[in-house]
Amino acid sequence: MTKKIILINNAYPSPQMPNSGTYAESIKLALESGGFHVDTVVLRPSGSGLKKIKDYITFYSRLLLAPLKQYDVLYINHYTFLLPLFIRIPFQKNKIIYHWHGEELIHNTWLFKFIRSLMKKTFKSTDIHISPSHYYGSIIAKQLKIDPKKILISPSGGVDTDLFSPIYHKQKGEVLHIGFPSSLTEHKGVDYLLKLIQDIPKLQLQLKKEIYIHYINYGDKENKWKKLFYKNPVNLVEYEPYKKNEMYKFYRNIDICLMFSKRESLGLVVLEAMACNVPVIARNTTSMTELILPGINGELIPFLPNIKEIEDKIIMIYQHINQYTPAKFVCENYSKNIVSSFYKRLLTNKEII
């Protein structure tokens, strides 16, 4: 008999916000590919302000009324933000999977500490905990007092390698295209992007190559960083934000991807760029040390790099571009097919379920 799973999350793509909770949709598709029946109790955002309040009231009401006992498995994401479930979970006899994704366990304010203290009281020894990376798994173990050996590692739905795929093998061209797919904020390392832009004329002379910097116009149109970008005599290519499932269009236009984020629980952006066979340069921190294999799918720079260290990695990748095989790495380790197989093994193992 096909196992019935109810997937719960406080975000999911909607017509108004198609990029909301796309990882939850990916998890649903991976579970269905594994042969399981999946229903959802999710928040599909319709807007901000009063609309957001109404969305949460509707979502929390569904959490209180959902027929949980009808399902073999409860698949719960972002449990920290699902307070109505705290009073229901202790009475559930079905198998429960908690999938932790990021910021919900990072915060250490008194409110989050209090919520975690309530949350931990609802856990059972038979629960399954999933982390997107070993790095974040260590945070889960510390914050929730869980044996690290009991935390399973699986990316959030994996990468659709049918969609995120290379259109050709990269060759040295007349122009070097460097892409920055993150938001233009200091947390994402935009200050390092600015330093690179300021130094591009010198790097072009060194490589004897014209360089284009590609970035996405996330957020405020009056972003101060953009104004600073354009004070430099550099080729800049600006893109309007893509829908999540269209980001491959950005990656296919670049030769090297820059990931300067200070912290990532997984780094799906990195994996999607790699799936398009684009080597990634990332800071040597958090999950990046698991994803970046120097000389194979990208290069690591120090957490606080100087501009020469960044440029040296750009030169290294450019000079050996055909030696990097990031798409192969993703297909073998992080594709949606790999994740689907993981779920199939997990949920058909009678010792677990």
Coordinates of C-alpha atoms in Angstrom, one line a residue:
M1 CA 0.0 0.0 0.0
T2 CA 1.3 3.5 -0.9
K3 CA 2.3 5.5 2.2
K4 CA 0.4 8.7 2.7
I5 CA 2.5 11.7 3.7
I6 CA 1.3 15.2 4.8
L7 CA 3.9 17.9 4.0
I8 CA 3.7 20.9 6.3
N9 CA 5.5 24.2 5.7
N10 CA 5.0 27.9 6.3
A11 CA 5.9 28.8 2.7
Y12 CA 5.0 27.5 -0.7
P13 CA 4.9 29.0 -4.2
S14 CA 1.8 31.0 -5.0
P15 CA 0.7 33.0 -8.1
Q16 CA 1.5 36.2 -6.2
M17 CA 4.9 35.0 -4.9
P18 CA 6.1 32.1 -7.1
N19 CA 9.5 32.0 -5.4
S20 CA 8.1 31.5 -1.9
G21 CA 9.1 28.1 -0.4
T22 CA 10.2 26.5 -3.7
Y23 CA 12.3 24.0 -1.7
A24 CA 9.0 22.7 -0.2
E25 CA 7.6 22.1 -3.6
S26 CA 10.9 20.4 -4.6
I27 CA 10.6 18.1 -1.6
K28 CA 7.0 17.2 -2.5
L29 CA 8.0 16.3 -6.1
A30 CA 10.9 14.2 -4.8
L31 CA 8.6 12.3 -2.5
E32 CA 6.1 11.7 -5.2
S33 CA 8.9 10.5 -7.5
G34 CA 9.7 8.0 -4.8
G35 CA 6.2 6.6 -5.2
F36 CA 4.5 8.2 -2.2
H37 CA 1.1 10.0 -2.0
V38 CA 1.7 13.6 -0.7
D39 CA -0.9 16.1 0.6
T40 CA 0.0 19.5 1.8
V41 CA -0.8 22.0 4.6
V42 CA 1.2 25.0 3.5
L43 CA 1.1 28.7 3.5
R44 CA 0.7 30.2 0.0
P45 CA 1.3 33.9 0.4
S46 CA -1.0 36.3 -1.3
G47 CA 0.7 39.5 -0.3
S48 CA 1.9 41.7 2.5
G49 CA 0.3 43.6 5.4
L50 CA -3.3 42.5 6.1
K51 CA -3.1 39.9 3.4
K52 CA -0.1 38.3 5.2
I53 CA -2.0 38.3 8.5
K54 CA -5.0 36.7 6.9
D55 CA -2.7 34.1 5.3
Y56 CA -1.3 33.1 8.6
I57 CA -4.6 32.9 10.3
T58 CA -5.9 30.6 7.6
F59 CA -2.7 28.5 7.7
Y60 CA -2.7 28.1 11.5
S61 CA -6.4 27.2 11.4
R62 CA -5.5 24.4 9.0
L63 CA -2.7 23.2 11.2
L64 CA -5.2 22.8 14.1
L65 CA -7.8 21.1 12.0
A66 CA -5.8 18.9 9.6
P67 CA -6.7 15.2 9.9
L68 CA -3.1 14.2 10.9
K69 CA -4.0 10.7 12.0
Q70 CA -4.9 9.7 8.5
Y71 CA -1.3 9.9 7.4
D72 CA 1.5 7.4 7.8
V73 CA 4.1 10.2 7.9
L74 CA 4.1 13.8 9.0
Y75 CA 6.8 15.7 7.1
I76 CA 7.3 19.0 9.0
N77 CA 9.5 21.9 7.8
H78 CA 10.4 24.9 9.9
Y79 CA 8.7 23.5 13.1
T80 CA 9.9 26.5 15.1
F81 CA 7.3 28.6 13.3
L82 CA 4.4 26.2 13.6
L83 CA 3.3 26.8 17.2
P84 CA -0.2 25.4 16.7
L85 CA 1.4 22.0 16.1
F86 CA 3.1 22.0 19.5
I87 CA -0.2 21.0 21.1
R88 CA -1.0 18.3 18.6
I89 CA 2.3 16.5 18.0
P90 CA 2.5 14.8 21.5
F91 CA -0.7 12.9 20.6
Q92 CA 0.4 11.7 17.2
K93 CA 1.4 8.1 16.8
N94 CA 2.5 8.3 13.1
K95 CA 6.1 8.7 12.1
I96 CA 7.3 12.3 12.1
I97 CA 10.1 13.8 10.0
Y98 CA 11.4 17.2 10.9
H99 CA 13.3 18.9 8.1
W100 CA 15.4 21.9 9.3
H101 CA 16.5 24.4 6.7
G102 CA 18.2 27.5 8.1
E103 CA 17.5 30.5 10.2
E104 CA 14.9 28.8 12.4
L105 CA 17.6 27.5 14.7
I106 CA 20.2 30.2 14.3
H107 CA 18.4 32.9 16.4
N108 CA 19.3 33.0 20.1
T109 CA 16.9 35.7 21.4
W110 CA 15.0 34.9 24.6
L111 CA 11.8 34.3 22.5
F112 CA 13.4 31.7 20.2
K113 CA 15.1 30.0 23.2
F114 CA 11.7 29.8 24.9
I115 CA 10.1 28.4 21.7
R116 CA 12.8 25.8 21.4
S117 CA 12.4 24.7 25.0
L118 CA 8.7 24.1 24.3
M119 CA 9.5 22.4 21.0
K120 CA 12.0 20.0 22.4
K121 CA 9.3 18.6 24.8
T122 CA 7.3 17.4 21.9
F123 CA 10.1 15.3 20.3
K124 CA 10.1 11.5 20.5
S125 CA 13.1 9.1 20.2
T126 CA 11.6 7.7 17.0
D127 CA 11.5 11.0 15.2
I128 CA 13.6 11.6 12.1
H129 CA 15.6 14.8 11.7
I130 CA 16.9 15.9 8.4
S131 CA 19.5 18.6 7.8
P132 CA 20.6 20.1 4.4
S133 CA 24.3 19.9 5.3
H134 CA 26.7 18.5 7.9
Y135 CA 27.4 22.0 9.0
Y136 CA 23.8 22.8 9.8
G137 CA 23.5 19.3 11.3
S138 CA 26.0 20.3 14.0
I139 CA 23.8 23.3 14.8
I140 CA 20.7 21.1 15.0
A141 CA 22.5 18.7 17.3
K142 CA 23.6 21.6 19.6
Q143 CA 20.4 23.6 19.7
L144 CA 18.0 20.7 20.0
K145 CA 20.3 18.3 22.1
I146 CA 20.0 15.6 19.5
D147 CA 22.6 12.9 18.9
P148 CA 24.4 14.0 15.7
K149 CA 24.4 10.4 14.5
K150 CA 20.6 10.5 14.3
I151 CA 20.5 13.5 12.0
L152 CA 20.2 12.5 8.3
I153 CA 21.7 14.7 5.6
S154 CA 19.7 15.5 2.5
P155 CA 19.5 18.7 0.4
S156 CA 16.1 20.5 0.3
G157 CA 14.5 18.6 -2.5
G158 CA 17.7 18.5 -4.6
V159 CA 18.4 20.1 -7.9
D160 CA 16.4 19.6 -11.0
T161 CA 19.2 18.6 -13.4
D162 CA 16.8 18.4 -16.3
L163 CA 16.2 22.1 -15.9
F164 CA 19.5 23.3 -14.4
S165 CA 21.9 21.8 -17.0
P166 CA 24.7 23.1 -19.2
I167 CA 23.9 24.0 -22.8
Y168 CA 27.5 23.4 -23.9
H169 CA 31.0 22.7 -22.4
K170 CA 32.6 25.9 -21.4
Q171 CA 35.4 27.1 -23.7
K172 CA 37.7 30.1 -23.4
G173 CA 36.0 32.9 -25.3
E174 CA 36.7 36.5 -26.2
V175 CA 35.0 37.6 -23.0
L176 CA 35.0 36.3 -19.5
H177 CA 31.6 36.4 -17.8
I178 CA 31.5 36.5 -14.0
G179 CA 28.1 36.3 -12.2
F180 CA 26.9 37.3 -8.8
P181 CA 23.5 35.6 -8.2
S182 CA 22.8 36.8 -4.6
S183 CA 21.1 39.9 -3.2
L184 CA 23.0 43.1 -3.0
T185 CA 23.6 43.1 0.7
E186 CA 26.6 42.9 3.0
H187 CA 25.5 39.5 4.4
K188 CA 25.7 38.2 0.8
G189 CA 29.2 39.8 0.4
V190 CA 28.3 42.6 -2.1
D191 CA 31.1 44.6 -0.6
Y192 CA 33.6 42.1 -2.0
L193 CA 31.8 42.3 -5.4
L194 CA 32.3 46.1 -5.3
K195 CA 36.0 45.7 -4.6
L196 CA 36.3 43.3 -7.5
I197 CA 34.4 45.7 -9.8
Q198 CA 36.8 48.5 -8.8
D199 CA 39.8 46.3 -9.8
I200 CA 38.4 44.8 -13.0
P201 CA 40.4 47.2 -15.3
K202 CA 43.6 45.8 -13.8
L203 CA 42.4 42.2 -14.0
Q204 CA 41.4 42.7 -17.7
L205 CA 45.0 43.8 -18.5
Q206 CA 46.4 40.8 -16.6
L207 CA 44.2 38.3 -18.4
K208 CA 44.2 40.2 -21.7
K209 CA 40.5 39.6 -21.7
E210 CA 37.4 41.7 -21.6
I211 CA 35.4 41.0 -18.5
Y212 CA 31.6 41.4 -17.9
I213 CA 30.1 41.3 -14.4
H214 CA 26.5 39.9 -14.3
Y215 CA 24.2 40.6 -11.3
I216 CA 20.5 40.5 -10.4
N217 CA 18.6 43.6 -9.4
Y218 CA 17.1 42.3 -6.2
G219 CA 15.3 44.7 -3.9
D220 CA 15.4 48.5 -3.7
K221 CA 16.0 50.1 -7.1
E222 CA 17.9 52.9 -5.3
N223 CA 20.3 50.3 -3.8
K224 CA 23.5 52.2 -2.8
W225 CA 25.7 49.4 -4.0
K226 CA 24.4 49.7 -7.6
K227 CA 25.3 53.4 -7.6
L228 CA 28.8 52.5 -6.5
F229 CA 29.1 49.9 -9.2
Y230 CA 28.4 52.3 -12.0
K231 CA 31.1 54.8 -10.9
N232 CA 33.6 52.4 -12.4
P233 CA 34.5 51.9 -16.1
V234 CA 33.3 48.3 -16.1
N235 CA 31.0 46.2 -18.3
L236 CA 27.9 45.5 -16.1
V237 CA 25.0 43.3 -17.1
E238 CA 21.9 43.8 -14.9
Y239 CA 19.0 41.3 -14.8
E240 CA 15.6 41.6 -13.3
P241 CA 14.8 38.8 -10.7
Y242 CA 14.0 35.5 -12.2
K243 CA 11.4 33.0 -11.1
K244 CA 13.2 30.3 -9.2
N245 CA 12.8 27.7 -11.9
E246 CA 14.2 30.1 -14.5
M247 CA 17.5 30.9 -12.8
Y248 CA 19.3 28.5 -15.2
K249 CA 19.0 31.3 -17.7
F250 CA 21.3 33.5 -15.6
Y251 CA 23.9 30.7 -15.0
R252 CA 24.1 29.8 -18.6
N253 CA 25.3 33.3 -19.4
I254 CA 28.3 33.2 -17.1
D255 CA 31.6 31.3 -16.9
I256 CA 32.3 31.7 -13.1
C257 CA 29.9 32.2 -10.2
L258 CA 30.7 34.2 -7.1
M259 CA 29.2 33.2 -3.8
F260 CA 30.4 35.6 -1.0
S261 CA 27.7 34.9 1.5
K262 CA 28.7 34.8 5.2
R263 CA 26.5 31.8 6.1
E264 CA 24.6 29.2 4.2
S265 CA 22.8 26.2 5.7
L266 CA 23.0 24.5 2.3
G267 CA 23.6 26.9 -0.6
L268 CA 21.1 25.7 -3.3
V269 CA 22.2 28.7 -5.5
V270 CA 25.7 27.2 -5.6
L271 CA 24.4 23.8 -6.5
E272 CA 22.2 25.2 -9.3
A273 CA 25.1 27.1 -10.8
M274 CA 27.2 24.0 -10.7
A275 CA 24.5 22.0 -12.3
C276 CA 24.8 24.4 -15.3
N277 CA 28.5 23.5 -15.2
V278 CA 29.6 26.8 -13.8
P279 CA 32.5 26.6 -11.3
V280 CA 31.9 28.5 -8.1
I281 CA 34.2 30.7 -6.0
A282 CA 32.9 30.8 -2.4
R283 CA 34.1 31.8 1.1
N284 CA 35.6 29.0 3.2
T285 CA 32.8 28.8 5.7
T286 CA 29.7 26.9 6.8
S287 CA 28.3 24.5 4.1
M288 CA 30.6 25.8 1.4
T289 CA 33.4 23.6 2.7
E290 CA 31.2 20.6 1.9
L291 CA 30.0 21.7 -1.5
I292 CA 33.2 23.2 -3.0
L293 CA 35.9 20.7 -4.0
P294 CA 38.9 22.8 -5.1
G295 CA 40.0 22.0 -8.6
I296 CA 36.9 20.0 -9.3
N297 CA 33.8 22.2 -9.1
G298 CA 35.1 25.5 -7.9
E299 CA 37.5 27.2 -5.5
L300 CA 37.5 28.4 -1.9
I301 CA 38.7 31.8 -0.6
P302 CA 39.3 32.8 3.0
F303 CA 36.3 34.0 5.0
L304 CA 37.9 37.5 5.0
P305 CA 39.6 37.5 1.6
N306 CA 41.6 40.3 0.1
I307 CA 41.0 41.3 -3.5
K308 CA 44.1 39.5 -4.8
E309 CA 42.9 36.2 -3.3
I310 CA 39.6 36.5 -5.2
E311 CA 41.4 37.5 -8.4
D312 CA 43.9 34.6 -8.1
K313 CA 41.0 32.1 -8.0
I314 CA 39.3 33.7 -11.0
I315 CA 42.5 33.5 -12.9
M316 CA 43.0 29.8 -11.8
I317 CA 39.6 28.8 -13.0
Y318 CA 39.8 30.8 -16.2
Q319 CA 43.2 29.1 -17.1
H320 CA 41.9 25.6 -16.4
I321 CA 38.2 26.0 -17.1
N322 CA 37.9 22.6 -18.9
Q323 CA 39.3 20.7 -16.0
Y324 CA 36.3 21.6 -13.8
T325 CA 33.3 19.3 -13.8
P326 CA 30.7 20.9 -11.4
A327 CA 27.7 19.5 -13.3
K328 CA 28.9 15.9 -12.8
F329 CA 29.4 16.6 -9.1
V330 CA 25.8 17.8 -8.7
C331 CA 24.3 14.9 -10.8
E332 CA 26.1 12.3 -8.6
N333 CA 25.4 13.9 -5.2
Y334 CA 22.6 16.5 -5.2
S335 CA 20.2 15.9 -8.0
K336 CA 16.4 15.5 -7.4
N337 CA 16.9 11.8 -8.5
I338 CA 19.4 11.3 -5.7
V339 CA 17.0 12.9 -3.2
S340 CA 14.0 10.8 -4.5
S341 CA 16.1 7.6 -4.0
F342 CA 17.0 8.8 -0.5
Y343 CA 13.3 9.1 0.4
K344 CA 12.5 5.8 -1.1
R345 CA 15.1 4.0 1.0
L346 CA 14.2 6.0 4.1
L347 CA 10.4 5.4 4.0
T348 CA 10.4 1.8 2.9
N349 CA 12.9 0.7 5.5
K350 CA 10.7 -1.2 8.0
E351 CA 13.2 -0.6 10.7
I352 CA 12.6 3.1 10.4
I353 CA 8.9 3.3 9.4

